[in-house]
Amino acid sequence: MPDGTHPHGGGWNRVLIEVDDLGAAFERLTAAGVTFRSDIITGMGGRQVVADDPAGNPVELFEPAER
């Protein structure tokens, strides 16, 4: 990960949640105190960001690119 985190047991597999507006979701969750592993990343398939749930498991929020 960009922050130097390396894979480890019990919390490296991630859940993916598709969202319509990643920017708005990121702002709401940040305001609520959610910790993100990086800033929003944009690629060919869309935009994504990974947060940690309360148990430290990664949860990816994904906004697909427009077709």
N, CA, C and O atoms as a GROMACS GRO file, in nm:
protein
  268
    1MET      N    1   0.084  -0.117   0.000
    1MET     CA    2   0.000   0.000   0.000
    1MET      C    3   0.089   0.124   0.000
    1MET      O    4   0.205   0.118   0.040
    2PRO      N    5   0.033   0.237  -0.046
    2PRO     CA    6   0.112   0.360  -0.050
    2PRO      C    7   0.171   0.400   0.085
    2PRO      O    8   0.276   0.465   0.090
    3ASP      N    9   0.105   0.361   0.195
    3ASP     CA   10   0.156   0.400   0.327
    3ASP      C   11   0.261   0.302   0.381
    3ASP      O   12   0.306   0.317   0.494
    4GLY      N   13   0.299   0.201   0.300
    4GLY     CA   14   0.401   0.105   0.342
    4GLY      C   15   0.347  -0.019   0.410
    4GLY      O   16   0.425  -0.106   0.448
    5THR      N   17   0.215  -0.030   0.427
    5THR     CA   18   0.154  -0.147   0.489
    5THR      C   19   0.178  -0.270   0.402
    5THR      O   20   0.164  -0.263   0.280
    6HIS      N   21   0.213  -0.382   0.465
    6HIS     CA   22   0.236  -0.508   0.395
    6HIS      C   23   0.128  -0.609   0.434
    6HIS      O   24   0.071  -0.598   0.543
    7PRO      N   25   0.098  -0.707   0.347
    7PRO     CA   26  -0.003  -0.807   0.380
    7PRO      C   27   0.028  -0.879   0.511
    7PRO      O   28   0.144  -0.905   0.543
    8HIS      N   29  -0.078  -0.912   0.585
    8HIS     CA   30  -0.064  -0.988   0.708
    8HIS      C   31  -0.194  -1.065   0.730
    8HIS      O   32  -0.297  -1.032   0.672
    9GLY      N   33  -0.188  -1.165   0.812
    9GLY     CA   34  -0.306  -1.248   0.837
    9GLY      C   35  -0.419  -1.173   0.904
    9GLY      O   36  -0.395  -1.077   0.977
   10GLY      N   37  -0.543  -1.218   0.881
   10GLY     CA   38  -0.659  -1.161   0.950
   10GLY      C   39  -0.692  -1.019   0.913
   10GLY      O   40  -0.696  -0.933   1.001
   11GLY      N   41  -0.714  -0.991   0.788
   11GLY     CA   42  -0.756  -0.857   0.752
   11GLY      C   43  -0.696  -0.803   0.625
   11GLY      O   44  -0.690  -0.681   0.606
   12TRP      N   45  -0.650  -0.889   0.536
   12TRP     CA   46  -0.595  -0.838   0.411
   12TRP      C   47  -0.695  -0.853   0.296
   12TRP      O   48  -0.690  -0.775   0.201
   13ASN      N   49  -0.786  -0.951   0.302
   13ASN     CA   50  -0.890  -0.963   0.200
   13ASN      C   51  -0.985  -0.847   0.216
   13ASN      O   52  -1.015  -0.805   0.328
   14ARG      N   53  -1.033  -0.795   0.105
   14ARG     CA   54  -1.118  -0.677   0.114
   14ARG      C   55  -1.258  -0.700   0.062
   14ARG      O   56  -1.282  -0.787  -0.023
   15VAL      N   57  -1.349  -0.622   0.113
   15VAL     CA   58  -1.487  -0.617   0.066
   15VAL      C   59  -1.495  -0.498  -0.028
   15VAL      O   60  -1.437  -0.393   0.002
   16LEU      N   61  -1.565  -0.511  -0.140
   16LEU     CA   62  -1.580  -0.402  -0.235
   16LEU      C   63  -1.724  -0.355  -0.235
   16LEU      O   64  -1.817  -0.435  -0.246
   17ILE      N   65  -1.743  -0.224  -0.223
   17ILE     CA   66  -1.876  -0.164  -0.229
   17ILE      C   67  -1.876  -0.063  -0.343
   17ILE      O   68  -1.798   0.032  -0.343
   18GLU      N   69  -1.964  -0.084  -0.440
   18GLU     CA   70  -1.974   0.008  -0.553
   18GLU      C   71  -2.061   0.128  -0.513
   18GLU      O   72  -2.168   0.112  -0.454
   19VAL      N   73  -2.014   0.248  -0.545
   19VAL     CA   74  -2.086   0.371  -0.514
   19VAL      C   75  -2.103   0.454  -0.640
   19VAL      O   76  -2.026   0.439  -0.735
   20ASP      N   77  -2.204   0.540  -0.642
   20ASP     CA   78  -2.229   0.627  -0.757
   20ASP      C   79  -2.142   0.752  -0.756
   20ASP      O   80  -2.103   0.801  -0.861
   21ASP      N   81  -2.112   0.804  -0.637
   21ASP     CA   82  -2.035   0.928  -0.624
   21ASP      C   83  -1.929   0.908  -0.516
   21ASP      O   84  -1.954   0.931  -0.398
   22LEU      N   85  -1.810   0.866  -0.558
   22LEU     CA   86  -1.704   0.835  -0.463
   22LEU      C   87  -1.661   0.958  -0.385
   22LEU      O   88  -1.634   0.949  -0.265
   23GLY      N   89  -1.654   1.073  -0.451
   23GLY     CA   90  -1.612   1.195  -0.382
   23GLY      C   91  -1.704   1.230  -0.266
   23GLY      O   92  -1.657   1.264  -0.158
   24ALA      N   93  -1.835   1.220  -0.289
   24ALA     CA   94  -1.932   1.251  -0.182
   24ALA      C   95  -1.924   1.148  -0.070
   24ALA      O   96  -1.931   1.184   0.047
   25ALA      N   97  -1.909   1.020  -0.105
   25ALA     CA   98  -1.898   0.915  -0.003
   25ALA      C   99  -1.772   0.935   0.081
   25ALA      O  100  -1.775   0.920   0.203
   26PHE      N  101  -1.661   0.969   0.015
   26PHE     CA  102  -1.534   0.993   0.083
   26PHE      C  103  -1.548   1.108   0.182
   26PHE      O  104  -1.502   1.098   0.296
   27GLU      N  105  -1.611   1.217   0.141
   27GLU     CA  106  -1.630   1.333   0.228
   27GLU      C  107  -1.717   1.298   0.349
   27GLU      O  108  -1.683   1.333   0.462
   28ARG      N  109  -1.830   1.228   0.326
   28ARG     CA  110  -1.920   1.190   0.436
   28ARG      C  111  -1.848   1.099   0.537
   28ARG      O  112  -1.857   1.120   0.658
   29LEU      N  113  -1.777   1.000   0.487
   29LEU     CA  114  -1.710   0.905   0.575
   29LEU      C  115  -1.593   0.969   0.649
   29LEU      O  116  -1.569   0.939   0.766
   30THR      N  117  -1.519   1.057   0.582
   30THR     CA  118  -1.410   1.129   0.647
   30THR      C  119  -1.464   1.214   0.761
   30THR      O  120  -1.406   1.217   0.870
   31ALA      N  121  -1.576   1.284   0.737
   31ALA     CA  122  -1.639   1.367   0.840
   31ALA      C  123  -1.686   1.282   0.958
   31ALA      O  124  -1.692   1.330   1.071
   32ALA      N  125  -1.720   1.156   0.931
   32ALA     CA  126  -1.767   1.065   1.036
   32ALA      C  127  -1.651   0.997   1.110
   32ALA      O  128  -1.674   0.919   1.202
   33GLY      N  129  -1.526   1.026   1.068
   33GLY     CA  130  -1.411   0.971   1.138
   33GLY      C  131  -1.353   0.843   1.081
   33GLY      O  132  -1.269   0.780   1.144
   34VAL      N  133  -1.398   0.803   0.961
   34VAL     CA  134  -1.345   0.681   0.898
   34VAL      C  135  -1.200   0.706   0.855
   34VAL      O  136  -1.168   0.813   0.804
   35THR      N  137  -1.114   0.606   0.875
   35THR     CA  138  -0.974   0.614   0.836
   35THR      C  139  -0.956   0.549   0.700
   35THR      O  140  -1.001   0.437   0.678
   36PHE      N  141  -0.889   0.619   0.608
   36PHE     CA  142  -0.860   0.567   0.475
   36PHE      C  143  -0.712   0.535   0.464
   36PHE      O  144  -0.629   0.602   0.525
   37ARG      N  145  -0.681   0.433   0.385
   37ARG     CA  146  -0.541   0.391   0.366
   37ARG      C  147  -0.467   0.477   0.265
   37ARG      O  148  -0.344   0.476   0.263
   38SER      N  149  -0.539   0.552   0.183
   38SER     CA  150  -0.477   0.638   0.081
   38SER      C  151  -0.580   0.741   0.039
   38SER      O  152  -0.694   0.740   0.085
   39ASP      N  153  -0.538   0.829  -0.051
   39ASP     CA  154  -0.633   0.919  -0.115
   39ASP      C  155  -0.706   0.842  -0.225
   39ASP      O  156  -0.672   0.726  -0.252
   40ILE      N  157  -0.805   0.905  -0.287
   40ILE     CA  158  -0.877   0.842  -0.398
   40ILE      C  159  -0.778   0.820  -0.513
   40ILE      O  160  -0.701   0.909  -0.549
   41ILE      N  161  -0.783   0.699  -0.570
   41ILE     CA  162  -0.697   0.662  -0.682
   41ILE      C  163  -0.784   0.647  -0.806
   41ILE      O  164  -0.889   0.583  -0.802
   42THR      N  165  -0.740   0.707  -0.917
   42THR     CA  166  -0.814   0.699  -1.043
   42THR      C  167  -0.737   0.614  -1.142
   42THR      O  168  -0.617   0.632  -1.162
   43GLY      N  169  -0.809   0.520  -1.204
   43GLY     CA  170  -0.749   0.433  -1.305
   43GLY      C  171  -0.841   0.419  -1.423
   43GLY      O  172  -0.944   0.487  -1.432
   44MET      N  173  -0.805   0.332  -1.515
   44MET     CA  174  -0.885   0.313  -1.636
   44MET      C  175  -1.026   0.263  -1.606
   44MET      O  176  -1.121   0.300  -1.675
   45GLY      N  177  -1.041   0.180  -1.502
   45GLY     CA  178  -1.171   0.122  -1.471
   45GLY      C  179  -1.259   0.208  -1.384
   45GLY      O  180  -1.379   0.182  -1.371
   46GLY      N  181  -1.201   0.312  -1.323
   46GLY     CA  182  -1.279   0.398  -1.236
   46GLY      C  183  -1.194   0.455  -1.124
   46GLY      O  184  -1.072   0.467  -1.136
   47ARG      N  185  -1.261   0.490  -1.016
   47ARG     CA  186  -1.192   0.548  -0.900
   47ARG      C  187  -1.218   0.461  -0.778
   47ARG      O  188  -1.325   0.403  -0.765
   48GLN      N  189  -1.117   0.452  -0.688
   48GLN     CA  190  -1.134   0.370  -0.570
   48GLN      C  191  -1.056   0.428  -0.454
   48GLN      O  192  -0.960   0.503  -0.471
   49VAL      N  193  -1.100   0.391  -0.335
   49VAL     CA  194  -1.030   0.424  -0.212
   49VAL      C  195  -1.057   0.312  -0.113
   49VAL      O  196  -1.164   0.251  -0.116
   50VAL      N  197  -0.961   0.284  -0.026
   50VAL     CA  198  -0.975   0.175   0.071
   50VAL      C  199  -0.979   0.232   0.212
   50VAL      O  200  -0.890   0.308   0.252
   51ALA      N  201  -1.082   0.194   0.287
   51ALA     CA  202  -1.098   0.234   0.426
   51ALA      C  203  -1.077   0.111   0.515
   51ALA      O  204  -1.079  -0.002   0.467
   52ASP      N  205  -1.058   0.135   0.643
   52ASP     CA  206  -1.051   0.026   0.740
   52ASP      C  207  -1.181   0.022   0.819
   52ASP      O  208  -1.228   0.125   0.868
   53ASP      N  209  -1.242  -0.099   0.832
   53ASP     CA  210  -1.359  -0.112   0.918
   53ASP      C  211  -1.311  -0.113   1.064
   53ASP      O  212  -1.190  -0.115   1.088
   54PRO      N  213  -1.402  -0.113   1.160
   54PRO     CA  214  -1.359  -0.107   1.301
   54PRO      C  215  -1.266  -0.220   1.345
   54PRO      O  216  -1.191  -0.204   1.441
   55ALA      N  217  -1.270  -0.335   1.274
   55ALA     CA  218  -1.183  -0.447   1.308
   55ALA      C  219  -1.051  -0.443   1.231
   55ALA      O  220  -0.967  -0.532   1.246
   56GLY      N  221  -1.032  -0.340   1.147
   56GLY     CA  222  -0.909  -0.328   1.070
   56GLY      C  223  -0.912  -0.396   0.935
   56GLY      O  224  -0.810  -0.403   0.867
   57ASN      N  225  -1.030  -0.446   0.894
   57ASN     CA  226  -1.041  -0.510   0.762
   57ASN      C  227  -1.056  -0.404   0.654
   57ASN      O  228  -1.126  -0.305   0.676
   58PRO      N  229  -0.993  -0.421   0.538
   58PRO     CA  230  -1.005  -0.323   0.431
   58PRO      C  231  -1.141  -0.332   0.362
   58PRO      O  232  -1.190  -0.440   0.332
   59VAL      N  233  -1.199  -0.215   0.336
   59VAL     CA  234  -1.325  -0.204   0.263
   59VAL      C  235  -1.301  -0.106   0.149
   59VAL      O  236  -1.272   0.011   0.172
   60GLU      N  237  -1.313  -0.155   0.025
   60GLU     CA  238  -1.290  -0.070  -0.092
   60GLU      C  239  -1.420  -0.008  -0.138
   60GLU      O  240  -1.521  -0.077  -0.155
   61LEU      N  241  -1.419   0.123  -0.157
   61LEU     CA  242  -1.529   0.193  -0.221
   61LEU      C  243  -1.487   0.217  -0.365
   61LEU      O  244  -1.377   0.268  -0.390
   62PHE      N  245  -1.573   0.181  -0.460
   62PHE     CA  246  -1.537   0.185  -0.601
   62PHE      C  247  -1.645   0.254  -0.682
   62PHE      O  248  -1.763   0.221  -0.672
   63GLU      N  249  -1.603   0.351  -0.764
   63GLU     CA  250  -1.693   0.420  -0.858
   63GLU      C  251  -1.645   0.385  -0.998
   63GLU      O  252  -1.538   0.430  -1.040
   64PRO      N  253  -1.724   0.304  -1.073
   64PRO     CA  254  -1.681   0.265  -1.208
   64PRO      C  255  -1.670   0.386  -1.300
   64PRO      O  256  -1.741   0.485  -1.284
   65ALA      N  257  -1.579   0.376  -1.397
   65ALA     CA  258  -1.565   0.480  -1.498
   65ALA      C  259  -1.691   0.483  -1.585
   65ALA      O  260  -1.757   0.381  -1.604
   66GLU      N  261  -1.722   0.600  -1.636
   66GLU     CA  262  -1.837   0.611  -1.728
   66GLU      C  263  -1.804   0.541  -1.858
   66GLU      O  264  -1.690   0.544  -1.904
   67ARG      N  265  -1.902   0.478  -1.915
   67ARG     CA  266  -1.881   0.405  -2.042
   67ARG      C  267  -1.925   0.486  -2.157
   67ARG      O  268  -1.915   0.442  -2.272
   0.00000   0.00000   0.00000
